[in-house]
Amino acid sequence: MSNAAIDFYLDFVSPYAYLASLRIDEMAARHDRDVAWRPIMLGAVFKVVGTGPIVNYPLKGPYAERDLARSARQLGFEICLPEGFPHATLAAARGFYWLTDADPGKAKPFARAFFATYFQEGRNATPAEDTAKVAASVGVDEAAFLDAVQDAAIKDRLKAETSAAMDRGVFGAPFMIVDGEPFWGSDRLDQVERWIETGGW
Amino acid sequence: MSNAAIDFYLDFVSPYAYLASLRIDEMAARHDRDVAWRPIMLGAVFKVVGTGPIVNYPLKGPYAERDLARSARQLGFEICLPEGFPHATLAAARGFYWLTDADPGKAKPFARAFFATYFQEGRNATPAEDTAKVAASVGVDEAAFLDAVQDAAIKDRLKAETSAAMDRGVFGAPFMIVDGEPFWGSDRLDQVERWIETGGW
């Protein structure tokens, strides 16, 4: 039986990825699995696929806001889209990859703190200076974080991760791959869990 | 407590609507609810929303075929997209509305038979002559069916239903509205049931 990590593709701007982030590690832990969080640039992905942020579509946008609120409440959370949503979350994504090398124990705490700031407080913390303050709140050096998110190697890392994700078929977020099987959407987490339990069907 | 019917918006070309159709009436019956099936012209809706058939998108299309097969197997079914999928299903949609007036007891049996032909047998029964044969298989007069689907009033009925659906926020299929609350996707049926059980949350 495999114990491979679940690949969890996300963009920090994706509210459905936020919903998945609230459950995925706990679910994985029940089955002795790790979760590899992999931020990607959803904007670049959308260009290839020919789609866009769900909230920008007529009819679909208003529904999505209602569905998000309802789905969050079902999990016992509130969700709040910041003024001007959606924003580019490059600093958070780059900072996350930097931390996975520089101080891996702080990567997920930072990611969770960013998600909470953006979707619970509903505060736009996407400017690099604000993202760095979120990092500082989990013990990361603020100045080092700000340097890192401007580092060419880190920028390239995020581009490479995004490109590699598309090579694996990723076209949105959240997107999970477990034992080679792809799942799209926070509403597929139950299928992911059943897939792990049963080895597929 | 409300006993209002669940409005079930569908296009006979939608494989996810097919998956929902396999469960929705049984679920509703558990809660003393009827289901009002409401075919719409998804192509016209997509033009307004700016989207298209999911299988036509890069990356998203191949995933959708895999997700459909997996989601069907989870329910104990196989799903088979006919050669040349997706097709226009105007005859089926028009014929359904004609039956709801002319012989209401045959409307859902026809709808189920059409879905089964298209997605279980994987046979393109969308030309009017083939659709009429599917209707005949549930006891509908084939010639009368063929006349009906060319009737101007029936054509207008389908246009009006599609337009009214969009006025209610419908942008895809399957789309369910129960007690004023909208739900999109076959994967929202569990939420629909819980919404009925709890009166909302």
PDB file of N, CA, C and O in Angstrom, chain A residues 16 45 48-51 54 57-60 63-64 66-67 69-71 73-74 166 169-171 175 180-188 190-191 194-195 201, chain B residues 16 45 48-51 54 57-60 63-64 66-67 69-71 73-74 166 169-171 175 180-188 190-191 194-195 201:
ATOM      1  N   TYR A  16     -11.857  28.256  -2.846  1.00  0.00           N
ATOM      2  CA  TYR A  16     -12.116  26.824  -2.717  1.00  0.00           C
ATOM      3  C   TYR A  16     -10.855  26.087  -2.253  1.00  0.00           C
ATOM      4  O   TYR A  16     -10.946  25.100  -1.521  1.00  0.00           O
ATOM      5  N   VAL A  45      -2.308  29.674 -15.553  1.00  0.00           N
ATOM      6  CA  VAL A  45      -3.022  28.439 -15.920  1.00  0.00           C
ATOM      7  C   VAL A  45      -4.290  28.787 -16.693  1.00  0.00           C
ATOM      8  O   VAL A  45      -4.594  28.192 -17.736  1.00  0.00           O
ATOM      9  N   VAL A  48      -3.885  29.452 -20.353  1.00  0.00           N
ATOM     10  CA  VAL A  48      -3.720  28.254 -21.189  1.00  0.00           C
ATOM     11  C   VAL A  48      -5.066  27.545 -21.405  1.00  0.00           C
ATOM     12  O   VAL A  48      -5.380  27.083 -22.497  1.00  0.00           O
ATOM     13  N   VAL A  49      -5.852  27.475 -20.341  1.00  0.00           N
ATOM     14  CA  VAL A  49      -7.105  26.713 -20.403  1.00  0.00           C
ATOM     15  C   VAL A  49      -8.211  27.521 -21.095  1.00  0.00           C
ATOM     16  O   VAL A  49      -9.121  26.955 -21.699  1.00  0.00           O
ATOM     17  N   GLY A  50      -8.111  28.856 -21.018  1.00  0.00           N
ATOM     18  CA  GLY A  50      -9.144  29.697 -21.610  1.00  0.00           C
ATOM     19  C   GLY A  50     -10.284  29.972 -20.644  1.00  0.00           C
ATOM     20  O   GLY A  50     -11.418  30.224 -21.060  1.00  0.00           O
ATOM     21  N   THR A  51      -9.988  29.926 -19.370  1.00  0.00           N
ATOM     22  CA  THR A  51     -10.996  30.225 -18.345  1.00  0.00           C
ATOM     23  C   THR A  51     -10.564  31.469 -17.566  1.00  0.00           C
ATOM     24  O   THR A  51      -9.645  32.170 -17.964  1.00  0.00           O
ATOM     25  N   ILE A  54     -13.719  32.460 -11.264  1.00  0.00           N
ATOM     26  CA  ILE A  54     -15.146  32.111 -11.296  1.00  0.00           C
ATOM     27  C   ILE A  54     -16.024  33.322 -10.969  1.00  0.00           C
ATOM     28  O   ILE A  54     -17.092  33.489 -11.560  1.00  0.00           O
ATOM     29  N   TYR A  57     -17.483  35.651 -13.938  1.00  0.00           N
ATOM     30  CA  TYR A  57     -18.474  35.238 -14.931  1.00  0.00           C
ATOM     31  C   TYR A  57     -19.871  35.724 -14.530  1.00  0.00           C
ATOM     32  O   TYR A  57     -20.239  35.652 -13.357  1.00  0.00           O
ATOM     33  N   PRO A  58     -20.659  36.198 -15.525  1.00  0.00           N
ATOM     34  CA  PRO A  58     -22.058  36.513 -15.225  1.00  0.00           C
ATOM     35  C   PRO A  58     -22.760  35.276 -14.669  1.00  0.00           C
ATOM     36  O   PRO A  58     -22.437  34.159 -15.077  1.00  0.00           O
ATOM     37  N   LEU A  59     -23.702  35.474 -13.792  1.00  0.00           N
ATOM     38  CA  LEU A  59     -24.512  34.418 -13.174  1.00  0.00           C
ATOM     39  C   LEU A  59     -23.672  33.470 -12.305  1.00  0.00           C
ATOM     40  O   LEU A  59     -23.998  33.198 -11.148  1.00  0.00           O
ATOM     41  N   LYS A  60     -22.580  32.981 -12.875  1.00  0.00           N
ATOM     42  CA  LYS A  60     -21.728  32.035 -12.150  1.00  0.00           C
ATOM     43  C   LYS A  60     -21.054  32.711 -10.956  1.00  0.00           C
ATOM     44  O   LYS A  60     -20.886  32.092  -9.898  1.00  0.00           O
ATOM     45  N   TYR A  63     -23.399  33.182  -7.936  1.00  0.00           N
ATOM     46  CA  TYR A  63     -23.648  31.852  -7.369  1.00  0.00           C
ATOM     47  C   TYR A  63     -22.441  31.394  -6.552  1.00  0.00           C
ATOM     48  O   TYR A  63     -22.578  30.861  -5.452  1.00  0.00           O
ATOM     49  N   ALA A  64     -21.241  31.581  -7.114  1.00  0.00           N
ATOM     50  CA  ALA A  64     -20.025  31.105  -6.444  1.00  0.00           C
ATOM     51  C   ALA A  64     -19.882  31.732  -5.061  1.00  0.00           C
ATOM     52  O   ALA A  64     -19.518  31.056  -4.099  1.00  0.00           O
ATOM     53  N   ARG A  66     -22.236  32.707  -3.131  1.00  0.00           N
ATOM     54  CA  ARG A  66     -23.228  32.087  -2.249  1.00  0.00           C
ATOM     55  C   ARG A  66     -22.818  30.651  -1.881  1.00  0.00           C
ATOM     56  O   ARG A  66     -22.937  30.227  -0.726  1.00  0.00           O
ATOM     57  N   ASP A  67     -22.329  29.939  -2.882  1.00  0.00           N
ATOM     58  CA  ASP A  67     -21.911  28.552  -2.656  1.00  0.00           C
ATOM     59  C   ASP A  67     -20.729  28.490  -1.694  1.00  0.00           C
ATOM     60  O   ASP A  67     -20.661  27.617  -0.814  1.00  0.00           O
ATOM     61  N   ALA A  69     -19.944  30.695   0.674  1.00  0.00           N
ATOM     62  CA  ALA A  69     -20.399  31.015   2.027  1.00  0.00           C
ATOM     63  C   ALA A  69     -21.121  29.815   2.641  1.00  0.00           C
ATOM     64  O   ALA A  69     -20.892  29.448   3.797  1.00  0.00           O
ATOM     65  N   ARG A  70     -21.953  29.186   1.832  1.00  0.00           N
ATOM     66  CA  ARG A  70     -22.731  28.038   2.323  1.00  0.00           C
ATOM     67  C   ARG A  70     -21.814  26.854   2.633  1.00  0.00           C
ATOM     68  O   ARG A  70     -21.960  26.193   3.671  1.00  0.00           O
ATOM     69  N   SER A  71     -20.860  26.602   1.718  1.00  0.00           N
ATOM     70  CA  SER A  71     -19.954  25.467   1.918  1.00  0.00           C
ATOM     71  C   SER A  71     -19.036  25.709   3.119  1.00  0.00           C
ATOM     72  O   SER A  71     -18.698  24.766   3.840  1.00  0.00           O
ATOM     73  N   ARG A  73     -19.835  27.593   5.804  1.00  0.00           N
ATOM     74  CA  ARG A  73     -20.672  27.441   7.010  1.00  0.00           C
ATOM     75  C   ARG A  73     -20.894  25.974   7.345  1.00  0.00           C
ATOM     76  O   ARG A  73     -20.928  25.583   8.514  1.00  0.00           O
ATOM     77  N   GLN A  74     -21.020  25.151   6.304  1.00  0.00           N
ATOM     78  CA  GLN A  74     -21.221  23.723   6.541  1.00  0.00           C
ATOM     79  C   GLN A  74     -20.028  23.121   7.286  1.00  0.00           C
ATOM     80  O   GLN A  74     -20.192  22.161   8.040  1.00  0.00           O
ATOM     81  N   MET A 166       0.752  22.024 -14.842  1.00  0.00           N
ATOM     82  CA  MET A 166      -0.029  21.876 -16.074  1.00  0.00           C
ATOM     83  C   MET A 166       0.380  20.619 -16.828  1.00  0.00           C
ATOM     84  O   MET A 166      -0.466  19.939 -17.413  1.00  0.00           O
ATOM     85  N   GLY A 169      -1.667  18.014 -15.779  1.00  0.00           N
ATOM     86  CA  GLY A 169      -3.103  18.140 -16.044  1.00  0.00           C
ATOM     87  C   GLY A 169      -3.832  19.123 -15.158  1.00  0.00           C
ATOM     88  O   GLY A 169      -5.056  19.249 -15.236  1.00  0.00           O
ATOM     89  N   VAL A 170      -3.099  19.837 -14.307  1.00  0.00           N
ATOM     90  CA  VAL A 170      -3.753  20.778 -13.385  1.00  0.00           C
ATOM     91  C   VAL A 170      -4.285  21.979 -14.168  1.00  0.00           C
ATOM     92  O   VAL A 170      -3.547  22.588 -14.942  1.00  0.00           O
ATOM     93  N   PHE A 171      -5.557  22.303 -13.989  1.00  0.00           N
ATOM     94  CA  PHE A 171      -6.183  23.416 -14.710  1.00  0.00           C
ATOM     95  C   PHE A 171      -6.952  24.356 -13.788  1.00  0.00           C
ATOM     96  O   PHE A 171      -7.604  25.302 -14.262  1.00  0.00           O
ATOM     97  N   PHE A 175      -6.503  21.415  -6.565  1.00  0.00           N
ATOM     98  CA  PHE A 175      -6.353  20.241  -7.418  1.00  0.00           C
ATOM     99  C   PHE A 175      -5.467  19.276  -6.654  1.00  0.00           C
ATOM    100  O   PHE A 175      -4.389  19.652  -6.204  1.00  0.00           O
ATOM    101  N   GLY A 180      -1.341   9.090  -8.415  1.00  0.00           N
ATOM    102  CA  GLY A 180      -1.533   9.281  -9.844  1.00  0.00           C
ATOM    103  C   GLY A 180      -2.937   9.698 -10.263  1.00  0.00           C
ATOM    104  O   GLY A 180      -3.166  10.010 -11.432  1.00  0.00           O
ATOM    105  N   GLU A 181      -3.869   9.712  -9.337  1.00  0.00           N
ATOM    106  CA  GLU A 181      -5.264  10.028  -9.686  1.00  0.00           C
ATOM    107  C   GLU A 181      -5.556  11.507  -9.405  1.00  0.00           C
ATOM    108  O   GLU A 181      -5.304  11.986  -8.300  1.00  0.00           O
ATOM    109  N   PRO A 182      -6.109  12.243 -10.397  1.00  0.00           N
ATOM    110  CA  PRO A 182      -6.359  13.679 -10.231  1.00  0.00           C
ATOM    111  C   PRO A 182      -7.768  13.974  -9.733  1.00  0.00           C
ATOM    112  O   PRO A 182      -8.745  13.332 -10.167  1.00  0.00           O
ATOM    113  N   PHE A 183      -7.867  14.948  -8.849  1.00  0.00           N
ATOM    114  CA  PHE A 183      -9.161  15.374  -8.299  1.00  0.00           C
ATOM    115  C   PHE A 183      -9.197  16.892  -8.273  1.00  0.00           C
ATOM    116  O   PHE A 183      -8.282  17.521  -7.743  1.00  0.00           O
ATOM    117  N   TRP A 184     -10.242  17.480  -8.780  1.00  0.00           N
ATOM    118  CA  TRP A 184     -10.380  18.943  -8.828  1.00  0.00           C
ATOM    119  C   TRP A 184     -11.519  19.395  -7.925  1.00  0.00           C
ATOM    120  O   TRP A 184     -12.636  18.892  -8.043  1.00  0.00           O
ATOM    121  N   GLY A 185     -11.210  20.336  -7.045  1.00  0.00           N
ATOM    122  CA  GLY A 185     -12.271  20.966  -6.255  1.00  0.00           C
ATOM    123  C   GLY A 185     -12.287  20.511  -4.808  1.00  0.00           C
ATOM    124  O   GLY A 185     -12.030  19.358  -4.496  1.00  0.00           O
ATOM    125  N   SER A 186     -12.618  21.463  -3.931  1.00  0.00           N
ATOM    126  CA  SER A 186     -12.700  21.122  -2.512  1.00  0.00           C
ATOM    127  C   SER A 186     -13.792  20.084  -2.281  1.00  0.00           C
ATOM    128  O   SER A 186     -13.731  19.312  -1.330  1.00  0.00           O
ATOM    129  N   ASP A 187     -14.764  20.040  -3.190  1.00  0.00           N
ATOM    130  CA  ASP A 187     -15.846  19.068  -3.027  1.00  0.00           C
ATOM    131  C   ASP A 187     -15.445  17.670  -3.472  1.00  0.00           C
ATOM    132  O   ASP A 187     -16.292  16.772  -3.494  1.00  0.00           O
ATOM    133  N   ARG A 188     -14.183  17.477  -3.859  1.00  0.00           N
ATOM    134  CA  ARG A 188     -13.715  16.131  -4.185  1.00  0.00           C
ATOM    135  C   ARG A 188     -12.893  15.517  -3.045  1.00  0.00           C
ATOM    136  O   ARG A 188     -12.376  14.411  -3.175  1.00  0.00           O
ATOM    137  N   ASP A 190     -13.800  14.203  -0.303  1.00  0.00           N
ATOM    138  CA  ASP A 190     -14.352  12.925   0.162  1.00  0.00           C
ATOM    139  C   ASP A 190     -13.978  11.792  -0.788  1.00  0.00           C
ATOM    140  O   ASP A 190     -13.698  10.674  -0.351  1.00  0.00           O
ATOM    141  N   GLN A 191     -13.988  12.102  -2.089  1.00  0.00           N
ATOM    142  CA  GLN A 191     -13.542  11.091  -3.064  1.00  0.00           C
ATOM    143  C   GLN A 191     -12.064  10.771  -2.868  1.00  0.00           C
ATOM    144  O   GLN A 191     -11.658   9.612  -2.974  1.00  0.00           O
ATOM    145  N   ARG A 194     -11.787   8.448   0.022  1.00  0.00           N
ATOM    146  CA  ARG A 194     -12.259   7.100  -0.314  1.00  0.00           C
ATOM    147  C   ARG A 194     -11.281   6.392  -1.253  1.00  0.00           C
ATOM    148  O   ARG A 194     -11.090   5.182  -1.171  1.00  0.00           O
ATOM    149  N   TRP A 195     -10.657   7.179  -2.146  1.00  0.00           N
ATOM    150  CA  TRP A 195      -9.674   6.615  -3.066  1.00  0.00           C
ATOM    151  C   TRP A 195      -8.505   6.023  -2.282  1.00  0.00           C
ATOM    152  O   TRP A 195      -8.008   4.934  -2.586  1.00  0.00           O
ATOM    153  N   TRP A 201     -11.424   2.709  -7.426  1.00  0.00           N
ATOM    154  CA  TRP A 201     -12.582   1.884  -7.804  1.00  0.00           C
ATOM    155  C   TRP A 201     -12.851   2.014  -9.277  1.00  0.00           C
ATOM    156  O   TRP A 201     -12.252   2.828  -9.931  1.00  0.00           O
TER     157      TRP A 201
ATOM    158  N   TYR B  16     -23.147  15.372 -16.294  1.00  0.00           N
ATOM    159  CA  TYR B  16     -23.329  15.543 -14.855  1.00  0.00           C
ATOM    160  C   TYR B  16     -24.818  15.626 -14.507  1.00  0.00           C
ATOM    161  O   TYR B  16     -25.242  15.184 -13.439  1.00  0.00           O
ATOM    162  N   VAL B  45     -27.292  29.291 -22.868  1.00  0.00           N
ATOM    163  CA  VAL B  45     -26.837  29.767 -21.551  1.00  0.00           C
ATOM    164  C   VAL B  45     -25.335  30.051 -21.589  1.00  0.00           C
ATOM    165  O   VAL B  45     -24.879  31.106 -21.115  1.00  0.00           O
ATOM    166  N   VAL B  48     -24.333  33.400 -22.955  1.00  0.00           N
ATOM    167  CA  VAL B  48     -24.529  34.525 -22.031  1.00  0.00           C
ATOM    168  C   VAL B  48     -23.430  34.558 -20.968  1.00  0.00           C
ATOM    169  O   VAL B  48     -22.902  35.614 -20.615  1.00  0.00           O
ATOM    170  N   VAL B  49     -23.082  33.389 -20.470  1.00  0.00           N
ATOM    171  CA  VAL B  49     -22.125  33.317 -19.359  1.00  0.00           C
ATOM    172  C   VAL B  49     -20.684  33.461 -19.859  1.00  0.00           C
ATOM    173  O   VAL B  49     -19.809  33.941 -19.140  1.00  0.00           O
ATOM    174  N   GLY B  50     -20.459  33.059 -21.132  1.00  0.00           N
ATOM    175  CA  GLY B  50     -19.091  33.123 -21.662  1.00  0.00           C
ATOM    176  C   GLY B  50     -18.307  31.861 -21.392  1.00  0.00           C
ATOM    177  O   GLY B  50     -17.075  31.901 -21.312  1.00  0.00           O
ATOM    178  N   THR B  51     -19.021  30.767 -21.230  1.00  0.00           N
ATOM    179  CA  THR B  51     -18.350  29.483 -21.000  1.00  0.00           C
ATOM    180  C   THR B  51     -18.658  28.548 -22.170  1.00  0.00           C
ATOM    181  O   THR B  51     -19.163  28.983 -23.201  1.00  0.00           O
ATOM    182  N   ILE B  54     -17.607  21.601 -21.002  1.00  0.00           N
ATOM    183  CA  ILE B  54     -16.393  21.349 -20.216  1.00  0.00           C
ATOM    184  C   ILE B  54     -15.389  20.506 -20.995  1.00  0.00           C
ATOM    185  O   ILE B  54     -14.180  20.734 -20.897  1.00  0.00           O
ATOM    186  N   TYR B  57     -12.483  22.281 -23.163  1.00  0.00           N
ATOM    187  CA  TYR B  57     -11.364  23.053 -22.622  1.00  0.00           C
ATOM    188  C   TYR B  57     -10.102  22.191 -22.559  1.00  0.00           C
ATOM    189  O   TYR B  57     -10.180  21.021 -22.164  1.00  0.00           O
ATOM    190  N   PRO B  58      -8.933  22.783 -22.909  1.00  0.00           N
ATOM    191  CA  PRO B  58      -7.683  22.048 -22.694  1.00  0.00           C
ATOM    192  C   PRO B  58      -7.535  21.665 -21.220  1.00  0.00           C
ATOM    193  O   PRO B  58      -7.993  22.417 -20.345  1.00  0.00           O
ATOM    194  N   LEU B  59      -6.928  20.575 -20.951  1.00  0.00           N
ATOM    195  CA  LEU B  59      -6.665  20.058 -19.598  1.00  0.00           C
ATOM    196  C   LEU B  59      -7.956  19.718 -18.841  1.00  0.00           C
ATOM    197  O   LEU B  59      -8.107  18.639 -18.279  1.00  0.00           O
ATOM    198  N   LYS B  60      -8.913  20.663 -18.836  1.00  0.00           N
ATOM    199  CA  LYS B  60     -10.163  20.453 -18.107  1.00  0.00           C
ATOM    200  C   LYS B  60     -10.998  19.347 -18.767  1.00  0.00           C
ATOM    201  O   LYS B  60     -11.664  18.573 -18.073  1.00  0.00           O
ATOM    202  N   TYR B  63      -9.712  15.806 -17.929  1.00  0.00           N
ATOM    203  CA  TYR B  63     -10.038  15.555 -16.520  1.00  0.00           C
ATOM    204  C   TYR B  63     -11.513  15.231 -16.348  1.00  0.00           C
ATOM    205  O   TYR B  63     -11.892  14.303 -15.619  1.00  0.00           O
ATOM    206  N   ALA B  64     -12.370  16.025 -17.011  1.00  0.00           N
ATOM    207  CA  ALA B  64     -13.816  15.836 -16.843  1.00  0.00           C
ATOM    208  C   ALA B  64     -14.225  14.427 -17.252  1.00  0.00           C
ATOM    209  O   ALA B  64     -15.042  13.799 -16.572  1.00  0.00           O
ATOM    210  N   ARG B  66     -12.456  11.769 -17.076  1.00  0.00           N
ATOM    211  CA  ARG B  66     -12.009  10.851 -16.020  1.00  0.00           C
ATOM    212  C   ARG B  66     -12.878  10.983 -14.774  1.00  0.00           C
ATOM    213  O   ARG B  66     -13.263   9.992 -14.142  1.00  0.00           O
ATOM    214  N   ASP B  67     -13.185  12.228 -14.410  1.00  0.00           N
ATOM    215  CA  ASP B  67     -14.009  12.480 -13.226  1.00  0.00           C
ATOM    216  C   ASP B  67     -15.404  11.903 -13.401  1.00  0.00           C
ATOM    217  O   ASP B  67     -15.985  11.345 -12.470  1.00  0.00           O
ATOM    218  N   ALA B  69     -16.324   9.349 -15.314  1.00  0.00           N
ATOM    219  CA  ALA B  69     -16.267   7.885 -15.227  1.00  0.00           C
ATOM    220  C   ALA B  69     -16.128   7.443 -13.774  1.00  0.00           C
ATOM    221  O   ALA B  69     -16.811   6.523 -13.318  1.00  0.00           O
ATOM    222  N   ARG B  70     -15.265   8.140 -13.050  1.00  0.00           N
ATOM    223  CA  ARG B  70     -15.025   7.776 -11.651  1.00  0.00           C
ATOM    224  C   ARG B  70     -16.266   8.031 -10.801  1.00  0.00           C
ATOM    225  O   ARG B  70     -16.647   7.209  -9.966  1.00  0.00           O
ATOM    226  N   SER B  71     -16.902   9.199 -11.029  1.00  0.00           N
ATOM    227  CA  SER B  71     -18.082   9.544 -10.240  1.00  0.00           C
ATOM    228  C   SER B  71     -19.242   8.599 -10.560  1.00  0.00           C
ATOM    229  O   SER B  71     -20.034   8.250  -9.683  1.00  0.00           O
ATOM    230  N   ARG B  73     -18.898   5.413 -11.589  1.00  0.00           N
ATOM    231  CA  ARG B  73     -18.571   4.111 -10.978  1.00  0.00           C
ATOM    232  C   ARG B  73     -18.862   4.121  -9.487  1.00  0.00           C
ATOM    233  O   ARG B  73     -19.320   3.133  -8.921  1.00  0.00           O
ATOM    234  N   GLN B  74     -18.621   5.270  -8.856  1.00  0.00           N
ATOM    235  CA  GLN B  74     -18.889   5.366  -7.420  1.00  0.00           C
ATOM    236  C   GLN B  74     -20.372   5.128  -7.130  1.00  0.00           C
ATOM    237  O   GLN B  74     -20.738   4.633  -6.060  1.00  0.00           O
ATOM    238  N   MET B 166     -32.309  31.424 -16.633  1.00  0.00           N
ATOM    239  CA  MET B 166     -31.222  32.398 -16.455  1.00  0.00           C
ATOM    240  C   MET B 166     -31.671  33.538 -15.540  1.00  0.00           C
ATOM    241  O   MET B 166     -30.884  34.042 -14.737  1.00  0.00           O
ATOM    242  N   GLY B 169     -30.842  32.702 -12.261  1.00  0.00           N
ATOM    243  CA  GLY B 169     -29.418  32.547 -11.957  1.00  0.00           C
ATOM    244  C   GLY B 169     -28.790  31.272 -12.481  1.00  0.00           C
ATOM    245  O   GLY B 169     -27.616  31.003 -12.208  1.00  0.00           O
ATOM    246  N   VAL B 170     -29.534  30.489 -13.238  1.00  0.00           N
ATOM    247  CA  VAL B 170     -29.005  29.220 -13.748  1.00  0.00           C
ATOM    248  C   VAL B 170     -27.956  29.491 -14.828  1.00  0.00           C
ATOM    249  O   VAL B 170     -28.217  30.241 -15.763  1.00  0.00           O
ATOM    250  N   PHE B 171     -26.775  28.893 -14.688  1.00  0.00           N
ATOM    251  CA  PHE B 171     -25.691  29.121 -15.646  1.00  0.00           C
ATOM    252  C   PHE B 171     -25.046  27.816 -16.104  1.00  0.00           C
ATOM    253  O   PHE B 171     -24.046  27.840 -16.840  1.00  0.00           O
ATOM    254  N   PHE B 175     -28.572  21.992 -12.316  1.00  0.00           N
ATOM    255  CA  PHE B 175     -28.731  23.128 -11.410  1.00  0.00           C
ATOM    256  C   PHE B 175     -30.043  22.897 -10.665  1.00  0.00           C
ATOM    257  O   PHE B 175     -31.069  22.676 -11.293  1.00  0.00           O
ATOM    258  N   GLY B 180     -35.882  28.256  -2.846  1.00  0.00           N
ATOM    259  CA  GLY B 180     -35.189  29.494  -3.193  1.00  0.00           C
ATOM    260  C   GLY B 180     -33.676  29.407  -3.192  1.00  0.00           C
ATOM    261  O   GLY B 180     -33.000  30.352  -3.607  1.00  0.00           O
ATOM    262  N   GLU B 181     -33.120  28.287  -2.742  1.00  0.00           N
ATOM    263  CA  GLU B 181     -31.660  28.167  -2.644  1.00  0.00           C
ATOM    264  C   GLU B 181     -31.104  27.448  -3.875  1.00  0.00           C
ATOM    265  O   GLU B 181     -31.582  26.368  -4.232  1.00  0.00           O
ATOM    266  N   PRO B 182     -30.079  28.045  -4.543  1.00  0.00           N
ATOM    267  CA  PRO B 182     -29.531  27.450  -5.762  1.00  0.00           C
ATOM    268  C   PRO B 182     -28.334  26.528  -5.491  1.00  0.00           C
ATOM    269  O   PRO B 182     -27.483  26.838  -4.643  1.00  0.00           O
ATOM    270  N   PHE B 183     -28.287  25.434  -6.220  1.00  0.00           N
ATOM    271  CA  PHE B 183     -27.179  24.479  -6.101  1.00  0.00           C
ATOM    272  C   PHE B 183     -26.762  24.048  -7.499  1.00  0.00           C
ATOM    273  O   PHE B 183     -27.602  23.637  -8.294  1.00  0.00           O
ATOM    274  N   TRP B 184     -25.480  24.092  -7.778  1.00  0.00           N
ATOM    275  CA  TRP B 184     -24.969  23.727  -9.104  1.00  0.00           C
ATOM    276  C   TRP B 184     -24.113  22.473  -9.004  1.00  0.00           C
ATOM    277  O   TRP B 184     -23.175  22.434  -8.203  1.00  0.00           O
ATOM    278  N   GLY B 185     -24.438  21.492  -9.825  1.00  0.00           N
ATOM    279  CA  GLY B 185     -23.571  20.320  -9.939  1.00  0.00           C
ATOM    280  C   GLY B 185     -24.144  19.087  -9.281  1.00  0.00           C
ATOM    281  O   GLY B 185     -24.774  19.161  -8.234  1.00  0.00           O
ATOM    282  N   SER B 186     -23.879  17.939  -9.903  1.00  0.00           N
ATOM    283  CA  SER B 186     -24.364  16.687  -9.320  1.00  0.00           C
ATOM    284  C   SER B 186     -23.712  16.454  -7.958  1.00  0.00           C
ATOM    285  O   SER B 186     -24.288  15.784  -7.101  1.00  0.00           O
ATOM    286  N   ASP B 187     -22.548  17.053  -7.759  1.00  0.00           N
ATOM    287  CA  ASP B 187     -21.871  16.867  -6.479  1.00  0.00           C
ATOM    288  C   ASP B 187     -22.451  17.753  -5.374  1.00  0.00           C
ATOM    289  O   ASP B 187     -21.941  17.773  -4.260  1.00  0.00           O
ATOM    290  N   ARG B 188     -23.521  18.505  -5.680  1.00  0.00           N
ATOM    291  CA  ARG B 188     -24.190  19.270  -4.640  1.00  0.00           C
ATOM    292  C   ARG B 188     -25.476  18.588  -4.150  1.00  0.00           C
ATOM    293  O   ARG B 188     -26.193  19.126  -3.310  1.00  0.00           O
ATOM    294  N   ASP B 190     -25.886  16.130  -2.159  1.00  0.00           N
ATOM    295  CA  ASP B 190     -25.875  15.886  -0.714  1.00  0.00           C
ATOM    296  C   ASP B 190     -26.189  17.168   0.054  1.00  0.00           C
ATOM    297  O   ASP B 190     -26.891  17.129   1.070  1.00  0.00           O
ATOM    298  N   GLN B 191     -25.688  18.296  -0.443  1.00  0.00           N
ATOM    299  CA  GLN B 191     -26.033  19.578   0.188  1.00  0.00           C
ATOM    300  C   GLN B 191     -27.524  19.863   0.033  1.00  0.00           C
ATOM    301  O   GLN B 191     -28.154  20.371   0.960  1.00  0.00           O
ATOM    302  N   ARG B 194     -29.309  17.844   2.592  1.00  0.00           N
ATOM    303  CA  ARG B 194     -29.123  18.375   3.939  1.00  0.00           C
ATOM    304  C   ARG B 194     -29.890  19.690   4.126  1.00  0.00           C
ATOM    305  O   ARG B 194     -30.399  19.983   5.203  1.00  0.00           O
ATOM    306  N   TRP B 195     -29.953  20.485   3.037  1.00  0.00           N
ATOM    307  CA  TRP B 195     -30.691  21.743   3.089  1.00  0.00           C
ATOM    308  C   TRP B 195     -32.171  21.478   3.386  1.00  0.00           C
ATOM    309  O   TRP B 195     -32.806  22.177   4.185  1.00  0.00           O
ATOM    310  N   TRP B 201     -28.727  26.368   6.594  1.00  0.00           N
ATOM    311  CA  TRP B 201     -27.761  26.618   7.668  1.00  0.00           C
ATOM    312  C   TRP B 201     -27.002  27.892   7.421  1.00  0.00           C
ATOM    313  O   TRP B 201     -27.114  28.469   6.375  1.00  0.00           O
TER     314      TRP B 201
END
